[in-house]
Coordinates of C-alpha atoms in Angstrom, one line a residue:
X4 CA -35.9 133.8 -12.0
X5 CA -34.9 134.3 -15.7
X6 CA -36.9 132.6 -18.3
X7 CA -34.9 130.0 -20.1
X8 CA -35.7 131.5 -23.5
X9 CA -34.3 134.9 -22.5
X10 CA -31.0 133.5 -21.4
X11 CA -28.0 134.4 -23.6
X12 CA -25.8 131.7 -25.0
X13 CA -22.2 131.8 -23.9
X14 CA -19.5 131.1 -26.5
X15 CA -19.6 128.7 -29.5
X16 CA -20.1 125.0 -29.7
X17 CA -17.2 122.8 -31.0
X18 CA -19.0 122.2 -34.2
X19 CA -19.4 125.9 -34.9
X20 CA -15.7 126.5 -34.2
X21 CA -14.7 123.7 -36.6
X22 CA -17.0 125.1 -39.3
X23 CA -15.5 128.6 -38.9
X24 CA -12.0 127.3 -38.9
X25 CA -12.8 125.3 -42.1
X26 CA -14.2 128.4 -43.8
X27 CA -11.1 130.4 -42.8
X28 CA -8.9 127.7 -44.2
X29 CA -10.7 127.6 -47.5
X30 CA -10.5 131.4 -47.8
X31 CA -6.8 131.4 -47.0
X32 CA -6.3 128.7 -49.6
X33 CA -8.1 130.8 -52.2
X34 CA -6.4 134.0 -51.3
X35 CA -2.8 132.7 -50.9
X36 CA -2.1 132.2 -54.6
X37 CA -3.4 135.7 -55.3
X38 CA -1.2 137.2 -52.5
X39 CA 1.8 135.3 -53.8
X40 CA 1.1 136.5 -57.4
X41 CA 0.8 140.1 -56.2
X42 CA 4.0 139.8 -54.4
X43 CA 5.8 138.4 -57.4
X44 CA 4.3 141.1 -59.6
X45 CA 5.8 143.7 -57.2
X46 CA 9.2 141.9 -57.2
X47 CA 9.1 141.8 -61.0
X48 CA 8.4 145.5 -61.2
X49 CA 11.4 146.1 -58.8
X50 CA 13.5 143.9 -61.0
X51 CA 12.4 145.9 -64.1
X52 CA 13.3 149.2 -62.4
X53 CA 16.8 147.9 -61.5
X54 CA 17.5 146.8 -65.1
X55 CA 16.2 150.2 -66.3
X56 CA 18.6 151.9 -63.8
X57 CA 21.5 149.8 -65.1
X58 CA 20.5 150.6 -68.7
X59 CA 20.4 154.3 -67.9
X60 CA 23.8 154.1 -66.2
X61 CA 25.2 152.4 -69.2
X62 CA 24.0 155.1 -71.5
X63 CA 25.4 157.8 -69.1
X64 CA 28.7 155.9 -69.2
X65 CA 28.6 156.1 -73.0
X66 CA 27.8 159.8 -72.9
X67 CA 30.9 160.3 -70.7
X68 CA 33.2 158.2 -72.7
X69 CA 32.7 159.4 -76.3
X70 CA 29.9 157.0 -77.2
X71 CA 31.8 153.9 -75.9
X72 CA 29.9 151.2 -74.1
X73 CA 31.6 149.8 -71.0
X74 CA 34.2 147.1 -71.4
X75 CA 32.7 143.7 -70.6
X76 CA 35.6 143.1 -68.3
X77 CA 39.1 144.3 -67.6
X78 CA 40.7 141.4 -69.4
X79 CA 44.1 140.2 -68.0
X80 CA 43.2 142.2 -64.9
X81 CA 39.7 141.4 -63.4
X82 CA 37.3 144.3 -63.3
X83 CA 33.7 143.7 -64.5
X84 CA 31.5 146.1 -66.6
X85 CA 29.3 146.6 -63.5
X86 CA 32.2 148.3 -61.7
X87 CA 32.6 150.8 -64.5
X88 CA 28.9 151.9 -64.3
X89 CA 28.8 152.2 -60.5
X90 CA 29.5 156.0 -60.5
X91 CA 26.2 156.3 -62.5
X92 CA 24.3 154.1 -60.1
X93 CA 24.9 156.3 -57.0
X94 CA 27.7 154.0 -55.9
X95 CA 30.6 156.4 -56.3
X96 CA 32.1 155.6 -52.9
X97 CA 32.4 152.0 -53.8
X98 CA 33.9 152.9 -57.2
X99 CA 36.5 155.2 -55.6
X100 CA 37.7 152.4 -53.4
X101 CA 38.7 150.3 -56.4
X102 CA 42.2 150.3 -58.0
X103 CA 42.0 149.1 -61.6
X104 CA 45.1 147.7 -63.2
X105 CA 47.2 144.8 -61.8
X106 CA 45.6 144.7 -58.4
X107 CA 44.3 141.3 -57.3
X108 CA 40.5 140.8 -56.8
X109 CA 41.0 137.9 -54.4
X110 CA 43.5 136.7 -51.8
X111 CA 45.6 133.6 -51.3
X112 CA 43.5 133.0 -48.1
X113 CA 40.0 134.1 -47.3
X114 CA 40.0 137.5 -45.6
X115 CA 37.7 137.9 -42.6
X116 CA 38.1 141.7 -42.3
X117 CA 38.3 143.1 -45.8
X118 CA 37.2 146.7 -45.8
X119 CA 36.5 149.4 -48.4
X120 CA 38.5 151.7 -46.0
X121 CA 41.6 149.5 -46.0
X122 CA 45.0 151.0 -46.9
X123 CA 45.6 147.8 -48.9
X124 CA 44.1 148.0 -52.4
X125 CA 43.7 144.3 -52.7
X126 CA 41.6 144.2 -49.5
X127 CA 39.4 147.0 -50.9
X128 CA 38.9 145.0 -54.0
X129 CA 37.8 141.9 -52.0
X130 CA 35.6 144.1 -49.8
X131 CA 33.9 145.5 -53.0
X132 CA 33.2 141.9 -54.2
X133 CA 31.6 141.1 -50.9
X134 CA 29.4 144.2 -50.9
X135 CA 25.7 143.4 -51.6
X136 CA 24.7 146.0 -54.3
X137 CA 20.9 146.3 -54.5
X138 CA 20.8 147.4 -58.1
X139 CA 22.6 144.1 -59.1
X140 CA 20.3 141.7 -57.3
X141 CA 16.8 140.7 -58.4
X142 CA 14.2 140.7 -55.5
X143 CA 13.0 137.2 -56.6
X144 CA 16.5 135.7 -56.5
X145 CA 17.1 132.8 -54.2
X146 CA 20.9 133.1 -54.3
X147 CA 22.7 133.5 -51.0
X148 CA 23.8 136.9 -49.9
X149 CA 27.4 135.9 -49.7
X150 CA 29.3 132.9 -51.0
X151 CA 32.7 131.5 -50.2
X152 CA 34.3 131.6 -53.7
X153 CA 37.4 129.9 -55.1
X154 CA 38.8 131.0 -58.4
X155 CA 39.9 128.8 -61.3
X156 CA 43.6 129.3 -60.6
X157 CA 45.5 126.4 -59.1
X158 CA 46.1 126.8 -56.2
X159 CA 42.9 128.9 -56.1
X160 CA 42.4 132.5 -54.8
X161 CA 39.5 133.2 -52.5
X162 CA 36.8 135.7 -51.6
X163 CA 35.2 134.8 -48.2
X164 CA 31.7 136.1 -48.7
X165 CA 31.3 137.1 -52.4
X166 CA 28.0 138.6 -53.3
X167 CA 26.2 137.0 -56.3
X168 CA 24.7 139.2 -59.0
X169 CA 21.6 138.7 -61.3
X170 CA 22.3 141.1 -64.2
X171 CA 24.6 140.2 -67.0
X172 CA 25.8 141.9 -70.2
X173 CA 24.6 140.4 -73.5
X174 CA 27.9 139.3 -75.0
X175 CA 26.7 137.2 -78.0
X176 CA 23.7 135.9 -79.9
X177 CA 25.5 133.1 -81.6
X178 CA 28.1 131.4 -79.3
X179 CA 26.5 129.0 -76.8
X180 CA 29.4 128.9 -74.3
X181 CA 32.4 130.8 -73.0
X182 CA 35.0 128.3 -74.0
X183 CA 38.6 129.4 -74.5
X184 CA 39.3 130.4 -78.2
X185 CA 42.4 129.3 -80.1
X186 CA 44.2 132.5 -79.3
X187 CA 43.9 131.9 -75.6
X188 CA 46.8 130.8 -73.4
X189 CA 47.1 128.4 -70.5
X190 CA 45.4 125.0 -70.6
X191 CA 44.5 123.2 -73.8
X192 CA 41.8 125.0 -75.8
X193 CA 38.4 123.9 -77.0
X194 CA 38.5 125.7 -80.4
X195 CA 35.1 124.8 -81.7
X196 CA 31.5 124.9 -80.4
X197 CA 29.7 122.8 -83.0
X198 CA 29.5 122.4 -86.8
X199 CA 33.1 123.4 -87.0
X200 CA 32.5 126.9 -85.8
X201 CA 35.5 128.5 -84.2
X202 CA 35.2 129.7 -80.6
X203 CA 35.6 133.5 -80.5
X204 CA 37.4 135.7 -78.1
X205 CA 35.2 138.1 -76.1
X206 CA 36.6 141.0 -78.1
X207 CA 35.4 139.3 -81.3
X208 CA 31.8 138.5 -80.3
X209 CA 28.6 140.0 -81.7
X210 CA 26.8 141.4 -78.6
X211 CA 26.6 145.0 -77.4
X212 CA 29.1 144.6 -74.6
X213 CA 32.6 143.5 -75.5
X214 CA 36.2 143.8 -74.4
X215 CA 38.9 145.2 -76.6
X216 CA 41.5 143.1 -78.6
X217 CA 44.3 141.5 -76.7
X218 CA 46.8 144.2 -77.3
X219 CA 44.4 146.8 -75.9
X220 CA 42.6 144.7 -73.2
X221 CA 43.9 146.4 -70.1
X222 CA 42.6 149.5 -68.4
X223 CA 45.9 151.2 -68.9
X224 CA 45.6 150.6 -72.6
X225 CA 42.4 152.6 -73.2
X226 CA 40.3 153.1 -70.0
X227 CA 37.1 151.4 -69.1
X228 CA 35.4 151.7 -72.5
X229 CA 34.8 148.5 -74.5
X230 CA 35.3 147.6 -78.1
X231 CA 31.7 148.7 -79.1
X232 CA 30.1 152.1 -79.4
X233 CA 26.4 152.9 -79.6
X234 CA 26.7 153.7 -83.2
X235 CA 28.1 150.2 -83.8
X236 CA 24.6 148.7 -83.0
X237 CA 23.6 148.6 -86.6
X238 CA 20.6 146.4 -86.0
X239 CA 19.1 149.3 -84.0
X240 CA 19.0 149.9 -80.2
X241 CA 15.3 149.0 -80.0
X242 CA 16.1 145.6 -81.6
X243 CA 19.1 144.6 -79.7
X244 CA 19.4 143.3 -76.1
X245 CA 22.1 145.0 -73.9
X246 CA 21.6 143.5 -70.4
X247 CA 19.7 140.5 -69.1
X248 CA 18.7 138.6 -66.0
X249 CA 20.4 135.4 -64.9
X250 CA 20.0 133.3 -61.7
X251 CA 23.2 131.6 -60.5
X252 CA 23.3 127.8 -59.9
X253 CA 20.9 126.9 -57.0
X254 CA 23.8 125.0 -55.5
X255 CA 26.2 128.0 -55.8
X256 CA 27.2 128.0 -52.1
X257 CA 28.7 124.5 -52.5
X258 CA 30.1 124.6 -56.0
X259 CA 31.7 128.1 -55.7
X260 CA 34.0 126.8 -52.9
X261 CA 35.7 124.4 -55.2
X262 CA 38.4 125.5 -57.6
X263 CA 36.9 125.5 -61.1
X264 CA 38.6 123.8 -64.1
X265 CA 38.7 125.8 -67.3
X266 CA 35.6 125.4 -69.5
X267 CA 33.8 123.2 -66.9
X268 CA 30.5 125.1 -66.8
X269 CA 30.1 126.6 -63.4
X270 CA 27.1 128.9 -63.4
X271 CA 28.3 131.7 -61.1
X272 CA 27.5 135.4 -61.7
X273 CA 29.3 138.2 -59.9
X274 CA 29.4 142.0 -59.8
X275 CA 32.3 144.4 -59.7
X276 CA 35.3 142.1 -60.4
X277 CA 36.9 138.8 -59.9
X278 CA 40.1 136.8 -60.1
X279 CA 39.0 134.4 -62.9
X280 CA 38.7 136.9 -65.9
X281 CA 42.4 137.7 -65.7
X282 CA 43.6 134.1 -65.6
X283 CA 42.1 132.5 -68.7
X284 CA 42.4 134.9 -71.5
X285 CA 39.2 134.7 -73.7
X286 CA 37.1 132.6 -71.3
X287 CA 35.0 132.7 -68.2
X288 CA 33.0 135.7 -69.4
X289 CA 29.9 134.1 -68.0
X290 CA 30.7 135.6 -64.6
X291 CA 29.5 138.9 -66.0
X292 CA 27.9 138.1 -69.4
X293 CA 25.4 135.8 -71.1
X294 CA 24.4 134.5 -74.5
X295 CA 21.1 134.6 -76.3
X296 CA 22.2 131.6 -78.4
X297 CA 20.9 129.5 -75.4
X298 CA 17.2 129.4 -74.5
X299 CA 16.0 131.3 -71.5
X300 CA 15.9 129.1 -68.3
X301 CA 18.1 126.4 -70.0
X302 CA 17.8 123.4 -67.6
X303 CA 20.7 122.4 -65.4
X304 CA 22.3 119.3 -66.9
X305 CA 21.6 116.1 -65.0
X306 CA 23.8 113.0 -65.1
X307 CA 26.2 114.7 -67.5
X308 CA 29.8 115.2 -66.2
X309 CA 31.0 118.7 -65.7
X310 CA 33.8 118.3 -68.2
X311 CA 35.6 120.4 -70.8
X312 CA 33.8 118.6 -73.6
X313 CA 30.2 119.1 -72.3
X314 CA 28.2 121.4 -74.5
X315 CA 25.3 121.1 -72.1
X316 CA 27.2 122.5 -69.2
X317 CA 28.7 125.2 -71.5
X318 CA 25.3 126.3 -72.5
X319 CA 23.9 126.2 -69.0
X320 CA 26.8 128.4 -67.8
X321 CA 26.0 131.3 -70.2
X322 CA 22.2 131.1 -70.2
X323 CA 19.9 133.8 -69.1
X324 CA 17.4 132.8 -66.4
X325 CA 15.3 134.0 -63.5
X326 CA 13.0 133.1 -60.6
X327 CA 10.1 134.9 -62.3
X328 CA 7.7 132.3 -63.7
X329 CA 8.1 131.6 -67.4
X330 CA 10.9 133.9 -68.5
X331 CA 13.3 136.7 -67.6
X332 CA 13.7 140.4 -67.9
X333 CA 15.9 142.2 -70.4
X334 CA 17.1 145.7 -71.1
X335 CA 17.3 146.7 -74.7
X336 CA 19.9 149.0 -76.2
X337 CA 17.4 151.9 -76.1
X338 CA 17.0 151.5 -72.3
X339 CA 13.6 149.9 -72.4
X340 CA 13.0 146.8 -70.3
X341 CA 10.7 143.9 -71.3
X342 CA 9.9 140.5 -70.0
X343 CA 10.8 137.7 -72.6
X344 CA 9.2 134.3 -72.1
X345 CA 11.2 131.1 -72.2
X346 CA 9.1 130.0 -75.1
X347 CA 10.4 132.8 -77.4
X348 CA 11.4 131.6 -80.8
X349 CA 15.1 130.7 -80.5
X350 CA 16.0 132.2 -83.9
X351 CA 14.4 135.5 -82.8
X352 CA 16.1 135.4 -79.4
X353 CA 19.5 134.8 -81.0
X354 CA 18.9 137.7 -83.4
X355 CA 18.1 140.0 -80.5
X356 CA 21.5 139.3 -79.0
X357 CA 23.5 140.4 -82.0
X358 CA 24.3 144.1 -82.7
X359 CA 25.0 143.9 -86.4
X360 CA 23.6 140.7 -87.8
X361 CA 21.2 142.3 -90.2
X362 CA 18.3 140.1 -89.1
X363 CA 14.7 141.1 -89.6
X364 CA 13.4 141.2 -86.0
X365 CA 9.7 141.3 -85.2
X366 CA 8.4 142.3 -81.8
X367 CA 8.4 139.3 -79.4

């Protein structure tokens, strides 16, 4: 017979199990924020690398095209700056599928079988817009992979599963919207954006990435190079922002499916090309560009109608933003990438967006 003191205990008591579970719960609670922070740090590093790759691609484009930076967009046609740098981002197959010129970037009805291998150039354009391109998407973004998108045109044109993008060209440091200038055509214009300042055409703006003037705005009139060369960045490449990060509207999936009115402030960002940039001459450059005249992470307007006379929606549409806590990433003209906080001095942020403003810029 075994002595009672020598018998081994079998298992744990309920109290012991509860104590262990409580300890594990506390440890998880302590470790989870650290794990999340580590994951976000890794995503932010990936985001930085993608912007650096796009910056390098932009410089390689300039080297190929006699110092010209890529055109912001194929005005009156539809291609975006990101399409023009694709051959320098290891996306030559996608680029070769595109047909620049008067080829539609959307269809009158949503296509379910658009393919880059299609014999129809329009179908290839649509398929390119539906292609998720890793280098154009921030790992921290919460935007859907594909969105049913309707253009501004009435009746609208469609892309069934359009891929959102997170990286925009810096178009201006002074204009806080992409409203139609007086030289535009189509609907009635909004010629001013405050204090009597005239809204400028995207060929007249002050950022690194521009289009060309109206009479030279098409690909056939001068190729994919824009109205700016590297040597035009008089403020210095290390003092001027070239590309930046932007998160589309969190309700993009629902708002993109509705035809957009001109100047109404829809915060949608896309890669490769689209049907809106060729419809409203001088406007809707927020699809592929942003403004440093608006603070980083500008809040979405609440209880303010999305109307043509809403400066709040106009600013929201062109603002840079991200899912990274406290700011967003930017690529400077010299190819360096830095994280700028949302608390950056607005005068400084505006100055960083202009290429030849002559401002004295101190390191943020």
